[in-house]
PDB file of C-alpha atoms in Angstrom:
ATOM      1  CA  THR A 159     133.877 116.698  85.651  1.00 91.00           C
ATOM      2  CA  PHE A 160     130.852 114.352  85.298  1.00 95.00           C
ATOM      3  CA  ILE A 161     127.538 115.714  86.863  1.00 95.00           C
ATOM      4  CA  GLU A 162     124.248 113.913  86.985  1.00 95.00           C
ATOM      5  CA  ASN A 163     124.612 111.550  84.065  1.00 96.00           C
ATOM      6  CA  SER A 164     122.730 108.272  83.966  1.00 96.00           C
ATOM      7  CA  ALA A 165     122.787 104.943  82.162  1.00 96.00           C
ATOM      8  CA  ASP A 166     122.235 101.207  82.805  1.00 96.00           C
ATOM      9  CA  TYR A 167     125.979 100.471  82.814  1.00 96.00           C
ATOM     10  CA  GLY A 168     128.159 103.242  84.116  1.00 96.00           C
ATOM     11  CA  GLY A 169     126.334 106.412  84.695  1.00 96.00           C
ATOM     12  CA  ALA A 170     129.190 108.610  83.414  1.00 96.00           C
ATOM     13  CA  MET A 171     131.599 106.224  81.736  1.00 96.00           C
ATOM     14  CA  ARG A 172     132.007 102.696  80.363  1.00 94.00           C
ATOM     15  CA  TYR A 173     135.396 101.170  80.137  1.00 93.00           C
ATOM     16  CA  GLY A 174     138.717 103.139  79.734  1.00 91.00           C
ATOM     17  CA  TRP A 175     140.507 105.199  82.403  1.00 94.00           C
ATOM     18  CA  ALA A 176     139.446 108.189  84.401  1.00 95.00           C
ATOM     19  CA  ILE A 177     142.452 110.260  85.650  1.00 94.00           C
ATOM     20  CA  ASN A 178     142.030 113.551  87.754  1.00 93.00           C
ATOM     21  CA  CYS A 179     138.297 113.500  87.332  1.00 94.00           C
ATOM     22  CA  ILE A 180     135.252 114.448  89.596  1.00 94.00           C
ATOM     23  CA  PHE A 181     132.079 112.396  89.393  1.00 95.00           C
ATOM     24  CA  LEU A 182     128.994 114.007  91.207  1.00 95.00           C
ATOM     25  CA  GLY A 183     125.473 112.763  91.270  1.00 95.00           C
ATOM     26  CA  ASN A 184     125.623 110.203  88.506  1.00 96.00           C
ATOM     27  CA  SER A 185     123.444 107.092  88.516  1.00 96.00           C
ATOM     28  CA  ALA A 186     123.119 103.605  87.025  1.00 97.00           C
ATOM     29  CA  ILE A 187     121.948 100.045  87.636  1.00 96.00           C
ATOM     30  CA  PHE A 188     125.709  98.939  87.571  1.00 97.00           C
ATOM     31  CA  GLY A 189     128.304 101.550  88.504  1.00 96.00           C
ATOM     32  CA  GLY A 190     126.740 104.808  89.218  1.00 97.00           C
ATOM     33  CA  ALA A 191     129.774 106.629  87.742  1.00 97.00           C
ATOM     34  CA  SER A 192     131.946 103.994  86.158  1.00 97.00           C
ATOM     35  CA  TYR A 193     131.483 100.549  84.759  1.00 96.00           C
ATOM     36  CA  GLU A 194     134.449  98.146  84.028  1.00 94.00           C
ATOM     37  CA  GLY A 195     137.046 100.958  83.974  1.00 92.00           C
ATOM     38  CA  GLY A 196     140.241 102.136  85.811  1.00 93.00           C
ATOM     39  CA  CYS A 197     140.371 105.288  88.056  1.00 94.00           C
ATOM     40  CA  ARG A 198     143.325 107.305  89.346  1.00 93.00           C
ATOM     41  CA  ASN A 199     143.382 110.565  91.365  1.00 92.00           C
ATOM     42  CA  SER A 200     139.593 111.029  91.158  1.00 93.00           C
ATOM     43  CA  THR A 201     136.814 112.024  93.454  1.00 93.00           C
ATOM     44  CA  PHE A 202     133.444 110.392  93.637  1.00 95.00           C
ATOM     45  CA  ILE A 203     130.556 112.144  95.470  1.00 94.00           C
ATOM     46  CA  GLU A 204     126.877 111.271  95.861  1.00 94.00           C
ATOM     47  CA  ASN A 205     126.698 108.823  92.999  1.00 97.00           C
ATOM     48  CA  TYR A 206     124.234 105.866  93.319  1.00 96.00           C
ATOM     49  CA  ALA A 207     123.341 102.490  91.653  1.00 97.00           C
ATOM     50  CA  ASP A 208     121.890  99.150  92.541  1.00 97.00           C
ATOM     51  CA  TYR A 209     125.478  97.554  92.358  1.00 97.00           C
ATOM     52  CA  GLY A 210     128.481  99.771  93.074  1.00 96.00           C
ATOM     53  CA  GLY A 211     127.308 103.330  93.918  1.00 97.00           C
ATOM     54  CA  ALA A 212     130.412 104.803  92.250  1.00 97.00           C
ATOM     55  CA  ILE A 213     132.231 101.890  90.463  1.00 97.00           C
ATOM     56  CA  TYR A 214     131.175  98.395  89.219  1.00 96.00           C
ATOM     57  CA  ASN A 215     134.216  96.141  88.553  1.00 93.00           C
ATOM     58  CA  GLY A 216     137.124  97.257  86.310  1.00 89.00           C
ATOM     59  CA  PHE A 217     140.914  96.627  86.770  1.00 85.00           C
ATOM     60  CA  ARG A 218     142.414  99.195  89.163  1.00 90.00           C
ATOM     61  CA  THR A 219     141.328 102.176  91.347  1.00 94.00           C
ATOM     62  CA  GLU A 220     144.079 104.179  93.057  1.00 91.00           C
ATOM     63  CA  ASN A 221     144.412 107.467  94.908  1.00 89.00           C
ATOM     64  CA  CYS A 222     140.774 108.258  94.842  1.00 92.00           C
ATOM     65  CA  MET A 223     138.206 109.580  97.274  1.00 91.00           C
ATOM     66  CA  PHE A 224     134.690 108.220  97.781  1.00 94.00           C
ATOM     67  CA  ILE A 225     132.204 110.290  99.730  1.00 92.00           C
ATOM     68  CA  GLU A 226     128.497 109.748 100.232  1.00 94.00           C
ATOM     69  CA  ASN A 227     127.836 107.328  97.442  1.00 96.00           C
ATOM     70  CA  HIS A 228     125.005 104.793  97.786  1.00 97.00           C
ATOM     71  CA  ALA A 229     124.003 101.385  96.443  1.00 97.00           C
ATOM     72  CA  ASP A 230     122.064  98.194  97.482  1.00 95.00           C
ATOM     73  CA  TYR A 231     125.542  96.340  97.188  1.00 95.00           C
ATOM     74  CA  GLY A 232     128.886  98.205  97.613  1.00 95.00           C
ATOM     75  CA  GLY A 233     128.026 101.823  98.505  1.00 96.00           C
ATOM     76  CA  ALA A 234     131.220 103.023  96.652  1.00 97.00           C
ATOM     77  CA  ILE A 235     132.561 100.013  94.805  1.00 96.00           C
ATOM     78  CA  HIS A 236     131.300  96.568  93.773  1.00 95.00           C
ATOM     79  CA  GLY A 237     134.045  94.584  92.070  1.00 87.00           C
ATOM     80  CA  ASN A 238     135.201  90.982  92.088  1.00 79.00           C
ATOM     81  CA  SER A 239     138.053  91.670  89.546  1.00 77.00           C
ATOM     82  CA  LEU A 240     139.023  95.100  90.821  1.00 84.00           C
ATOM     83  CA  THR A 241     141.920  96.070  93.046  1.00 86.00           C
ATOM     84  CA  VAL A 242     141.745  99.209  95.199  1.00 91.00           C
ATOM     85  CA  ASP A 243     144.939 100.969  96.596  1.00 89.00           C
ATOM     86  CA  THR A 244     145.387 104.089  98.555  1.00 86.00           C
ATOM     87  CA  CYS A 245     141.927 105.394  98.656  1.00 90.00           C
ATOM     88  CA  TYR A 246     139.666 107.178 101.187  1.00 89.00           C
ATOM     89  CA  PHE A 247     136.067 106.161 101.837  1.00 92.00           C
ATOM     90  CA  ALA A 248     133.697 108.286 103.923  1.00 90.00           C
ATOM     91  CA  ASN A 249     129.980 108.325 104.602  1.00 92.00           C
ATOM     92  CA  ASN A 250     129.113 105.719 101.877  1.00 95.00           C
ATOM     93  CA  THR A 251     126.037 103.647 102.480  1.00 94.00           C
ATOM     94  CA  ALA A 252     124.583 100.334 101.296  1.00 95.00           C
ATOM     95  CA  ARG A 253     122.504  97.335 102.302  1.00 91.00           C
ATOM     96  CA  ASP A 254     125.565  95.146 102.250  1.00 89.00           C
ATOM     97  CA  GLY A 255     129.076  96.585 102.050  1.00 90.00           C
ATOM     98  CA  GLY A 256     128.717 100.290 102.990  1.00 92.00           C
ATOM     99  CA  ALA A 257     131.913 101.112 101.039  1.00 94.00           C
ATOM    100  CA  LEU A 258     133.104  97.980  99.288  1.00 93.00           C
ATOM    101  CA  TYR A 259     131.407  94.739  98.146  1.00 92.00           C
ATOM    102  CA  GLN A 260     133.620  91.747  97.149  1.00 88.00           C
ATOM    103  CA  THR A 261     136.583  93.951  96.402  1.00 88.00           C
ATOM    104  CA  GLU A 262     140.336  93.638  97.444  1.00 87.00           C
ATOM    105  CA  VAL A 263     141.781  96.792  99.009  1.00 87.00           C
ATOM    106  CA  LYS A 264     145.002  97.833 100.600  1.00 84.00           C
ATOM    107  CA  ASN A 265     146.503 101.042 102.071  1.00 83.00           C
ATOM    108  CA  SER A 266     143.172 102.648 102.485  1.00 85.00           C
ATOM    109  CA  TYR A 267     141.046 104.472 105.237  1.00 85.00           C
ATOM    110  CA  PHE A 268     137.437 103.758 105.905  1.00 86.00           C
ATOM    111  CA  GLU A 269     135.503 106.285 108.070  1.00 84.00           C
ATOM    112  CA  ASN A 270     131.715 106.634 108.916  1.00 88.00           C
ATOM    113  CA  ASN A 271     130.546 104.206 106.256  1.00 91.00           C
ATOM    114  CA  SER A 272     127.415 102.297 107.027  1.00 89.00           C
ATOM    115  CA  ALA A 273     125.283  99.257 106.025  1.00 89.00           C
ATOM    116  CA  THR A 274     121.907  98.242 107.115  1.00 88.00           C
ATOM    117  CA  GLY A 275     122.714  94.651 106.576  1.00 84.00           C
ATOM    118  CA  MET A 276     126.387  93.352 106.818  1.00 83.00           C
ATOM    119  CA  GLY A 277     129.810  94.967 106.574  1.00 82.00           C
ATOM    120  CA  GLY A 278     129.559  98.729 107.524  1.00 84.00           C
ATOM    121  CA  ALA A 279     132.932  99.300 105.570  1.00 86.00           C
ATOM    122  CA  MET A 280     133.410  96.041 103.452  1.00 87.00           C
ATOM    123  CA  TYR A 281     131.640  92.792 102.594  1.00 86.00           C
ATOM    124  CA  GLY A 282     133.956  90.056 101.470  1.00 79.00           C
ATOM    125  CA  LYS A 283     137.447  89.655  99.896  1.00 80.00           C
ATOM    126  CA  SER A 284     140.488  91.071 101.709  1.00 79.00           C
ATOM    127  CA  ALA A 285     141.824  94.223 103.323  1.00 81.00           C
ATOM    128  CA  ILE A 286     145.666  94.767 103.715  1.00 81.00           C
ATOM    129  CA  ASN A 287     147.270  97.655 105.680  1.00 78.00           C
ATOM    130  CA  CYS A 288     143.901  99.538 106.096  1.00 80.00           C
ATOM    131  CA  VAL A 289     142.353 101.650 108.851  1.00 78.00           C
ATOM    132  CA  PHE A 290     138.713 101.315 109.833  1.00 78.00           C
ATOM    133  CA  LYS A 291     137.039 104.021 112.012  1.00 79.00           C
ATOM    134  CA  ASN A 292     133.550 104.707 113.071  1.00 79.00           C
ATOM    135  CA  ASN A 293     131.897 102.445 110.541  1.00 82.00           C
ATOM    136  CA  SER A 294     128.421 100.987 111.402  1.00 77.00           C
ATOM    137  CA  ARG A 295     127.675  97.363 112.319  1.00 59.00           C
ATOM    138  CA  THR A 296     130.996  95.525 111.978  1.00 59.00           C
ATOM    139  CA  ASP A 297     133.594  97.201 109.939  1.00 57.00           C
ATOM    140  CA  THR A 298     133.993  94.092 107.792  1.00 56.00           C
ATOM    141  CA  TYR A 299     132.011  90.931 107.048  1.00 50.00           C
ATOM    142  CA  ASN A 300     133.451  87.717 105.580  1.00 49.00           C
ATOM    143  CA  THR A 301     136.583  89.634 104.741  1.00 51.00           C
ATOM    144  CA  GLU A 302     140.146  88.059 105.265  1.00 47.00           C
ATOM    145  CA  ILE A 303     141.043  90.454 108.145  1.00 48.00           C
ATOM    146  CA  THR A 304     138.138  89.326 110.117  1.00 38.00           C
ATOM    147  CA  GLN A 305     138.459  85.519 109.796  1.00 31.00           C
ATOM    148  CA  SER A 306     139.956  83.221 112.420  1.00 24.00           C
ATOM    149  CA  ASP A 307     143.203  84.552 113.986  1.00 27.00           C
ATOM    150  CA  ALA A 308     145.335  82.002 112.249  1.00 24.00           C
ATOM    151  CA  ASN A 309     144.312  83.373 108.841  1.00 28.00           C
ATOM    152  CA  ILE A 310     145.252  86.942 109.515  1.00 30.00           C
ATOM    153  CA  SER A 311     147.930  87.695 106.839  1.00 30.00           C
ATOM    154  CA  GLN A 312     151.410  88.603 107.995  1.00 29.00           C
ATOM    155  CA  ASP A 313     151.192  91.387 105.228  1.00 31.00           C
ATOM    156  CA  ILE A 314     148.739  93.321 107.270  1.00 36.00           C
ATOM    157  CA  ASN A 315     150.846  95.705 109.265  1.00 44.00           C
ATOM    158  CA  ILE A 316     148.091  98.040 110.625  1.00 45.00           C
ATOM    159  CA  ILE A 317     145.627  96.655 113.106  1.00 52.00           C
ATOM    160  CA  TYR A 318     142.759  98.831 114.585  1.00 51.00           C
ATOM    161  CA  PHE A 319     141.403  98.271 118.087  1.00 56.00           C
ATOM    162  CA  ASP A 320     138.114  99.555 119.495  1.00 53.00           C
ATOM    163  CA  ALA A 321     137.174  98.894 123.099  1.00 54.00           C
ATOM    164  CA  SER A 322     133.426  98.996 122.114  1.00 56.00           C
ATOM    165  CA  ALA A 323     133.661  96.159 119.601  1.00 52.00           C
ATOM    166  CA  GLU A 324     131.669  93.019 120.378  1.00 50.00           C
ATOM    167  CA  ARG A 325     132.001  89.277 119.594  1.00 43.00           C
ATOM    168  CA  ASP A 326     129.440  87.769 117.204  1.00 37.00           C
ATOM    169  CA  GLY A 327     127.171  84.935 118.099  1.00 36.00           C
ATOM    170  CA  ASN A 328     129.827  82.327 117.371  1.00 36.00           C
ATOM    171  CA  GLY A 329     132.266  83.932 119.792  1.00 38.00           C
ATOM    172  CA  SER A 330     134.569  84.839 116.814  1.00 38.00           C
ATOM    173  CA  LYS A 331     136.494  88.275 117.042  1.00 39.00           C
ATOM    174  CA  LYS A 332     135.695  91.076 114.598  1.00 41.00           C
ATOM    175  CA  ASN A 333     137.767  93.940 113.305  1.00 43.00           C
ATOM    176  CA  PRO A 334     138.096  96.545 114.996  1.00 45.00           C
ATOM    177  CA  TYR A 335     139.351  94.231 117.659  1.00 47.00           C
ATOM    178  CA  LYS A 336     138.626  94.493 121.452  1.00 46.00           C
ATOM    179  CA  TYR A 337     140.736  91.711 122.740  1.00 45.00           C
ATOM    180  CA  LEU A 338     144.553  91.948 122.798  1.00 47.00           C
ATOM    181  CA  TYR A 339     146.963  89.082 122.768  1.00 41.00           C
ATOM    182  CA  ALA A 340     150.601  88.478 121.684  1.00 40.00           C
ATOM    183  CA  GLU A 341     150.081  86.547 118.478  1.00 43.00           C
ATOM    184  CA  ARG A 342     148.083  89.424 116.900  1.00 47.00           C
ATOM    185  CA  ILE A 343     150.480  92.335 117.692  1.00 49.00           C
ATOM    186  CA  THR A 344     153.617  91.049 116.015  1.00 49.00           C
ATOM    187  CA  PRO A 345     156.894  92.912 115.202  1.00 49.00           C
ATOM    188  CA  GLY A 346     156.283  95.652 112.473  1.00 51.00           C
ATOM    189  CA  VAL A 347     152.594  96.002 113.244  1.00 53.00           C
ATOM    190  CA  THR A 348     151.256  99.383 114.088  1.00 57.00           C
ATOM    191  CA  ALA A 349     148.375  99.195 116.432  1.00 60.00           C
ATOM    192  CA  TYR A 350     145.738 101.942 116.226  1.00 56.00           C
ATOM    193  CA  PHE A 351     143.631 102.356 119.472  1.00 60.00           C
ATOM    194  CA  ALA A 352     140.379 104.160 119.887  1.00 60.00           C
ATOM    195  CA  GLN A 353     140.070 105.446 123.425  1.00 58.00           C
ATOM    196  CA  GLY A 354     138.603 102.975 126.012  1.00 62.00           C
ATOM    197  CA  THR A 355     139.326 100.021 128.338  1.00 60.00           C
ATOM    198  CA  TYR A 356     140.601  96.806 126.732  1.00 55.00           C
ATOM    199  CA  GLU A 357     140.727  93.239 127.766  1.00 54.00           C
ATOM    200  CA  LEU A 358     144.214  91.335 127.731  1.00 52.00           C
ATOM    201  CA  GLU A 359     143.898  87.726 126.790  1.00 49.00           C
ATOM    202  CA  SER A 360     147.655  87.102 126.920  1.00 48.00           C
ATOM    203  CA  THR A 361     150.836  89.067 127.770  1.00 51.00           C
ATOM    204  CA  CYS A 362     151.878  91.256 124.783  1.00 52.00           C
ATOM    205  CA  THR A 363     154.480  93.947 124.059  1.00 55.00           C
ATOM    206  CA  ILE A 364     153.313  96.767 121.943  1.00 56.00           C
ATOM    207  CA  THR A 365     156.209  98.616 120.231  1.00 54.00           C
ATOM    208  CA  ARG A 366     154.352 100.661 117.774  1.00 54.00           C
ATOM    209  CA  ALA A 367     151.049 102.246 118.686  1.00 57.00           C
ATOM    210  CA  LYS A 368     148.821 105.297 117.902  1.00 53.00           C
ATOM    211  CA  LEU A 369     145.827 106.742 119.536  1.00 56.00           C
ATOM    212  CA  ILE A 370     142.803 107.754 117.547  1.00 49.00           C
ATOM    213  CA  GLY A 371     140.044 109.938 119.002  1.00 46.00           C
TER     214      GLY A 371
END
């Protein structure tokens, strides 16, 4: 367990692996808890930094929990070279990228993260097979899952819909999506729906759906 440590690069650790660890209240300029390392089966709570409240870059983060971390960019993680898999992000905050900033992620869950600027859950890169719930602003900004409909990856087999979602100034759709149409809900996709009334843009058949909330 690492509690209230501080440094310029990685408040608790720099390089190496953290496995089955707890990081609480650590701080740094880059990576409040970890800088350029790997993490597995660990928990990060209330860490903070200018860049990456819990983690700055590294090589892999998997099966971890990130709760109430804070940064200017990437409330939980800031990482161009980092891959995140099977993680849970809740109540992280930042100016841009409430949970993640320029980080690839898959098989993960984002809940109640917030940004005062852009990307309540994520800013940039890509999200595959993830669920976004109750994040502030738009869930994601400039992230692959939110780009034009033709660019939505076939690898993404979870799509989240929220009737309260809005279009941005250019009329493009955001995730969570409000508008339903056949090309988005393809075979093998599980559609998660927040309660509400939706608008149908074209006829579609939903074979796998779950209600949230």
